C-alpha positions as a Markdown table, in Angstrom:
| # | Residue | x | y | z |
|---|---|---|---|---|
| 1 | Met | 88.1 | 80.6 | 96.2 |
| 2 | Ala | 89.2 | 82.2 | 99.6 |
| 3 | Ser | 87.9 | 85.6 | 98.4 |
| 4 | Ala | 84.5 | 84.0 | 97.4 |
| 5 | Met | 84.2 | 82.2 | 100.7 |
| 6 | Lys | 84.8 | 85.6 | 102.6 |
| 7 | Asp | 82.0 | 87.2 | 100.3 |
| 8 | Leu | 79.8 | 84.4 | 101.4 |
| 9 | Cys | 80.4 | 84.8 | 105.1 |
| 10 | Ala | 79.8 | 88.5 | 104.7 |
| 11 | Phe | 76.4 | 87.8 | 103.0 |
| 12 | Val | 75.6 | 85.2 | 105.8 |
| 13 | Leu | 76.4 | 87.5 | 108.5 |
| 14 | Ser | 74.1 | 90.2 | 107.0 |
| 15 | Phe | 71.3 | 87.8 | 106.4 |
| 16 | Ala | 71.5 | 86.7 | 110.1 |
| 17 | Ile | 71.3 | 90.4 | 111.0 |
| 18 | Phe | 68.2 | 90.7 | 109.0 |
| 19 | Gln | 66.8 | 87.6 | 110.7 |
| 20 | Val | 67.3 | 89.1 | 114.0 |
| 21 | Ile | 65.5 | 92.4 | 112.9 |
| 22 | Phe | 62.4 | 90.5 | 111.7 |
| 23 | Gln | 62.4 | 88.2 | 114.8 |
| 24 | Glu | 62.4 | 91.2 | 117.0 |
| 25 | Gly | 59.3 | 92.9 | 115.3 |
| 26 | Gly | 61.2 | 95.3 | 112.8 |
| 27 | Thr | 63.3 | 98.3 | 113.4 |
| 28 | Thr | 63.0 | 100.6 | 116.1 |
| 29 | Glu | 60.2 | 103.5 | 116.0 |
| 30 | Phe | 63.0 | 106.2 | 116.9 |
| 31 | Glu | 66.4 | 106.8 | 115.5 |
| 32 | Tyr | 69.0 | 106.1 | 118.3 |
| 33 | Glu | 71.5 | 108.9 | 118.2 |
| 34 | Tyr | 74.6 | 107.0 | 119.5 |
| 35 | Val | 77.2 | 104.5 | 117.8 |
| 36 | Thr | 76.8 | 101.4 | 120.2 |
| 37 | Cys | 78.9 | 98.2 | 120.7 |
| 38 | Gly | 78.2 | 95.5 | 118.2 |
| 39 | Ser | 77.0 | 98.0 | 115.5 |
| 40 | Ser | 78.2 | 97.4 | 111.7 |
| 41 | Leu | 78.6 | 100.7 | 110.2 |
| 42 | Lys | 80.3 | 102.6 | 107.5 |
| 43 | Ile | 82.7 | 105.5 | 108.4 |
| 44 | Leu | 82.7 | 108.7 | 106.4 |
| 45 | Asn | 85.8 | 111.0 | 106.1 |
| 46 | Thr | 84.0 | 114.5 | 106.2 |
| 47 | Tyr | 86.5 | 116.4 | 104.3 |
| 48 | Asn | 87.1 | 114.1 | 101.5 |
| 49 | Asn | 83.6 | 112.5 | 101.5 |
| 50 | Ile | 84.8 | 108.9 | 101.3 |
| 51 | Arg | 84.2 | 105.8 | 103.2 |
| 52 | Leu | 86.9 | 103.7 | 105.1 |
| 53 | His | 87.3 | 100.6 | 103.1 |
| 54 | Ser | 89.3 | 97.3 | 102.8 |
| 55 | His | 89.5 | 94.3 | 100.9 |
| 56 | Asp | 91.6 | 91.1 | 100.3 |
| 57 | Val | 94.3 | 92.9 | 98.7 |
| 58 | Lys | 97.9 | 93.2 | 100.4 |
| 59 | Tyr | 100.1 | 96.1 | 100.4 |
| 60 | Gly | 103.2 | 95.3 | 98.0 |
| 61 | Ser | 105.3 | 97.0 | 100.6 |
| 62 | Gly | 105.7 | 97.9 | 104.2 |
| 63 | Ser | 104.0 | 95.3 | 106.4 |
| 64 | Gly | 102.5 | 93.4 | 103.3 |
| 65 | Gln | 99.3 | 93.2 | 105.5 |
| 66 | Gln | 95.8 | 93.5 | 104.0 |
| 67 | Ser | 95.3 | 97.3 | 102.8 |
| 68 | Val | 92.8 | 99.9 | 103.9 |
| 69 | Thr | 91.7 | 102.5 | 101.5 |
| 70 | Gly | 89.1 | 105.0 | 101.1 |
| 71 | Val | 86.1 | 104.8 | 98.2 |
| 72 | Asp | 83.8 | 107.3 | 97.1 |
| 73 | Ser | 80.9 | 104.7 | 96.8 |
| 74 | Ser | 78.4 | 104.7 | 99.3 |
| 75 | Asp | 77.1 | 101.1 | 98.4 |
| 76 | Asp | 80.2 | 98.9 | 98.6 |
| 77 | His | 79.7 | 96.1 | 100.9 |
| 78 | Asn | 83.6 | 96.1 | 101.7 |
| 79 | Ser | 83.0 | 99.3 | 103.6 |
| 80 | Tyr | 81.3 | 97.8 | 106.7 |
| 81 | Trp | 83.2 | 97.9 | 110.2 |
| 82 | Gln | 81.9 | 96.1 | 113.5 |
| 83 | Val | 82.5 | 98.1 | 116.7 |
| 84 | Arg | 84.1 | 95.9 | 119.2 |
| 85 | Gly | 85.9 | 96.2 | 122.7 |
| 86 | Lys | 89.5 | 96.9 | 122.8 |
| 87 | Thr | 92.0 | 93.9 | 122.4 |
| 88 | Gly | 91.4 | 91.3 | 125.3 |
| 89 | Thr | 88.1 | 92.8 | 126.4 |
| 90 | Thr | 84.5 | 92.6 | 125.4 |
| 91 | Cys | 82.2 | 95.4 | 124.5 |
| 92 | Thr | 78.4 | 94.8 | 125.8 |
| 93 | Arg | 76.4 | 94.6 | 122.7 |
| 94 | Gly | 74.3 | 97.8 | 122.5 |
| 95 | Asn | 76.1 | 99.8 | 124.7 |
| 96 | Pro | 76.8 | 103.4 | 123.6 |
| 97 | Val | 80.4 | 104.0 | 122.9 |
| 98 | Lys | 81.8 | 106.8 | 125.1 |
| 99 | Cys | 84.1 | 109.6 | 124.0 |
| 100 | Gly | 87.4 | 108.5 | 125.0 |
| 101 | Gln | 86.9 | 105.0 | 124.9 |
| 102 | Thr | 89.2 | 102.6 | 123.3 |
| 103 | Val | 87.6 | 100.2 | 120.7 |
| 104 | Arg | 88.7 | 97.9 | 117.7 |
| 105 | Leu | 86.9 | 98.3 | 114.3 |
| 106 | Met | 86.7 | 94.8 | 112.7 |
| 107 | His | 86.3 | 94.6 | 108.9 |
| 108 | Val | 83.0 | 92.7 | 108.6 |
| 109 | Ser | 83.9 | 91.0 | 105.1 |
| 110 | Thr | 87.4 | 89.7 | 106.1 |
| 111 | Arg | 87.1 | 89.8 | 110.0 |
| 112 | Arg | 90.4 | 91.6 | 110.2 |
| 113 | Asn | 90.8 | 94.6 | 112.6 |
| 114 | Leu | 91.6 | 98.2 | 111.5 |
| 115 | His | 95.5 | 98.3 | 112.6 |
| 116 | Ser | 98.5 | 100.6 | 112.5 |
| 117 | His | 102.2 | 100.4 | 113.3 |
| 118 | His | 105.5 | 102.2 | 112.4 |
| 119 | Phe | 105.6 | 101.2 | 108.8 |
| 120 | Gln | 105.6 | 104.2 | 106.6 |
| 121 | Ser | 102.3 | 104.4 | 104.3 |
| 122 | Pro | 103.0 | 103.6 | 100.6 |
| 123 | Leu | 102.1 | 107.0 | 99.0 |
| 124 | Ser | 102.5 | 109.8 | 101.5 |
| 125 | His | 104.9 | 108.2 | 103.8 |
| 126 | Asn | 102.9 | 108.8 | 107.0 |
| 127 | Leu | 102.3 | 105.7 | 109.0 |
| 128 | Glu | 100.8 | 102.7 | 107.2 |
| 129 | Val | 97.1 | 101.8 | 108.2 |
| 130 | Ser | 96.2 | 98.0 | 107.6 |
| 131 | Ala | 93.7 | 95.4 | 108.3 |
| 132 | Phe | 95.3 | 92.6 | 110.6 |
| 133 | Gly | 94.5 | 89.6 | 112.5 |
| 134 | Glu | 92.4 | 86.5 | 111.9 |
| 135 | Asp | 88.6 | 85.9 | 112.7 |
| 136 | Gly | 88.5 | 89.4 | 114.6 |
| 137 | Glu | 91.8 | 88.6 | 116.8 |
| 138 | Gly | 94.8 | 90.7 | 116.4 |
| 139 | Asp | 97.1 | 92.5 | 119.0 |
| 140 | Glu | 97.3 | 95.9 | 120.7 |
| 141 | Gly | 97.8 | 97.6 | 117.4 |
| 142 | Asp | 94.2 | 97.3 | 116.7 |
| 143 | Asn | 93.2 | 99.8 | 119.3 |
| 144 | Trp | 91.8 | 103.2 | 118.7 |
| 145 | Val | 90.5 | 105.8 | 121.0 |
| 146 | Val | 87.3 | 107.7 | 119.9 |
| 147 | Val | 88.0 | 111.4 | 120.3 |
| 148 | Cys | 84.9 | 113.6 | 120.6 |
| 149 | Ser | 83.7 | 116.6 | 122.6 |
| 150 | Asp | 80.5 | 115.3 | 124.4 |
| 151 | Lys | 80.3 | 112.2 | 126.7 |
| 152 | Leu | 79.2 | 109.6 | 123.8 |
| 153 | Trp | 79.8 | 109.0 | 120.3 |
| 154 | Ser | 76.9 | 110.6 | 118.4 |
| 155 | Arg | 76.1 | 109.5 | 115.1 |
| 156 | Asp | 75.8 | 113.1 | 114.0 |
| 157 | Glu | 79.2 | 114.3 | 115.4 |
| 158 | Lys | 82.4 | 114.5 | 113.6 |
| 159 | Val | 85.2 | 112.4 | 115.6 |
| 160 | Arg | 88.6 | 111.5 | 115.2 |
| 161 | Leu | 90.1 | 108.1 | 115.7 |
| 162 | Lys | 93.4 | 108.1 | 117.3 |
| 163 | His | 95.6 | 104.9 | 117.4 |
| 164 | Val | 96.8 | 103.9 | 120.9 |
| 165 | Val | 100.3 | 102.6 | 120.1 |
| 166 | Thr | 101.6 | 105.2 | 117.7 |
| 167 | Glu | 99.2 | 108.1 | 119.0 |
| 168 | His | 98.6 | 109.0 | 115.2 |
| 169 | Phe | 95.1 | 110.0 | 114.0 |
| 170 | Leu | 93.2 | 107.9 | 111.0 |
| 171 | His | 93.8 | 110.2 | 108.3 |
| 172 | Val | 93.0 | 110.8 | 104.5 |
| 173 | Thr | 95.8 | 112.5 | 102.4 |
| 174 | Gly | 94.0 | 112.8 | 99.1 |
| 175 | Asn | 96.6 | 110.6 | 97.2 |
| 176 | Ser | 95.1 | 108.0 | 95.1 |
| 177 | Tyr | 96.4 | 104.4 | 94.1 |
| 178 | Gly | 96.8 | 103.0 | 90.8 |
| 179 | Arg | 96.3 | 99.4 | 89.9 |
| 180 | Pro | 95.1 | 96.8 | 91.2 |
| 181 | Ile | 93.0 | 99.4 | 93.3 |
| 182 | His | 92.7 | 102.2 | 91.0 |
| 183 | Gly | 91.2 | 105.5 | 92.3 |
| 184 | Gln | 90.9 | 104.4 | 95.9 |
| 185 | Arg | 92.5 | 106.9 | 98.3 |
| 186 | Glu | 95.5 | 106.2 | 100.6 |
| 187 | Ile | 94.5 | 105.9 | 104.6 |
| 188 | Ser | 97.4 | 106.6 | 106.7 |
| 189 | Gly | 98.2 | 107.5 | 110.4 |
| 190 | Tyr | 99.0 | 111.5 | 110.9 |
| 191 | Pro | 100.7 | 112.8 | 113.9 |
| 192 | Ser | 98.4 | 115.7 | 114.4 |
| 193 | Ala | 94.7 | 116.8 | 114.5 |
| 194 | Asn | 93.3 | 118.7 | 111.4 |
| 195 | Asp | 90.2 | 118.8 | 109.3 |
| 196 | Leu | 91.5 | 115.6 | 107.2 |
| 197 | Asn | 91.1 | 113.3 | 110.0 |
| 198 | Tyr | 87.5 | 114.0 | 111.0 |
| 199 | Trp | 85.1 | 110.8 | 110.7 |
| 200 | Gln | 81.3 | 110.2 | 111.0 |
| 201 | Ala | 79.1 | 107.4 | 111.4 |
| 202 | Ala | 77.3 | 106.7 | 108.1 |
| 203 | Glu | 75.1 | 103.8 | 106.7 |
| 204 | Gly | 74.9 | 100.7 | 108.9 |
| 205 | Ile | 73.1 | 98.5 | 111.2 |
| 206 | Phe | 72.9 | 100.0 | 114.7 |
| 207 | Val | 72.3 | 97.9 | 117.6 |
| 208 | Thr | 70.1 | 99.9 | 120.1 |
| 209 | Pro | 70.4 | 99.3 | 124.1 |
| 210 | Ser | 68.0 | 97.0 | 126.0 |
| 211 | Gln | 64.8 | 99.1 | 127.2 |
| 212 | Asn | 64.8 | 97.0 | 130.3 |
| 213 | Lys | 66.4 | 93.9 | 131.9 |
| 214 | Asp | 64.0 | 91.6 | 130.4 |
| 215 | Thr | 64.7 | 92.4 | 126.9 |
| 216 | Lys | 67.7 | 91.8 | 124.6 |
| 217 | Gly | 67.7 | 94.9 | 122.9 |
| 218 | Ser | 66.7 | 95.9 | 119.4 |
| 219 | Ile | 68.6 | 96.6 | 116.1 |
| 220 | Glu | 68.0 | 99.6 | 114.0 |
| 221 | His | 68.5 | 99.2 | 110.2 |
| 222 | Asp | 69.7 | 102.3 | 108.6 |
| 223 | Glu | 70.3 | 102.2 | 104.8 |
| 224 | Phe | 72.3 | 98.9 | 104.8 |
């Protein structure tokens, strides 16, 4: 029942976003090139070609928190993450995310934040990555720095996500789980930067900045 309610909430959120699109006259006529606050997107690991994913399945060891994995599918609704401000702050909707900025990534379906800590990950024994909190509110372990080479997080650029507390990078080892999440990849925190912890913005709904002070901004729908 709880899982069904969460799926319903995710559907309602998606429907509400589509309503905003139609009310504001459709999608933008240009492709805004940056990831912005308030956008809900999938995040692709470019080395393994898998998308960051979560679901209401808890780890059987370590923290016992909600598991975070990687999946091959591009159309799984449990792979959407909303960009939010770091713990205790707000991130103005539509503002582009800066390189070096600290953000939270909230899992849209379960409203828990991408999280890490000093528990070991179950397969590789790196650091565990989980989804934590309730209704988008967690703790300092939810904060990630966007590491990129320019001034802003470009949708076309490969970036790294560095965990603030542990200083480890969001990483894919290549290890796969068995039941009940057979075939899904382990996501972990890794102490150094390499090709396995590069990520790129993929499908999603991208909120664009306001064109002037009298408008509320617009939403670009991209392969949702």
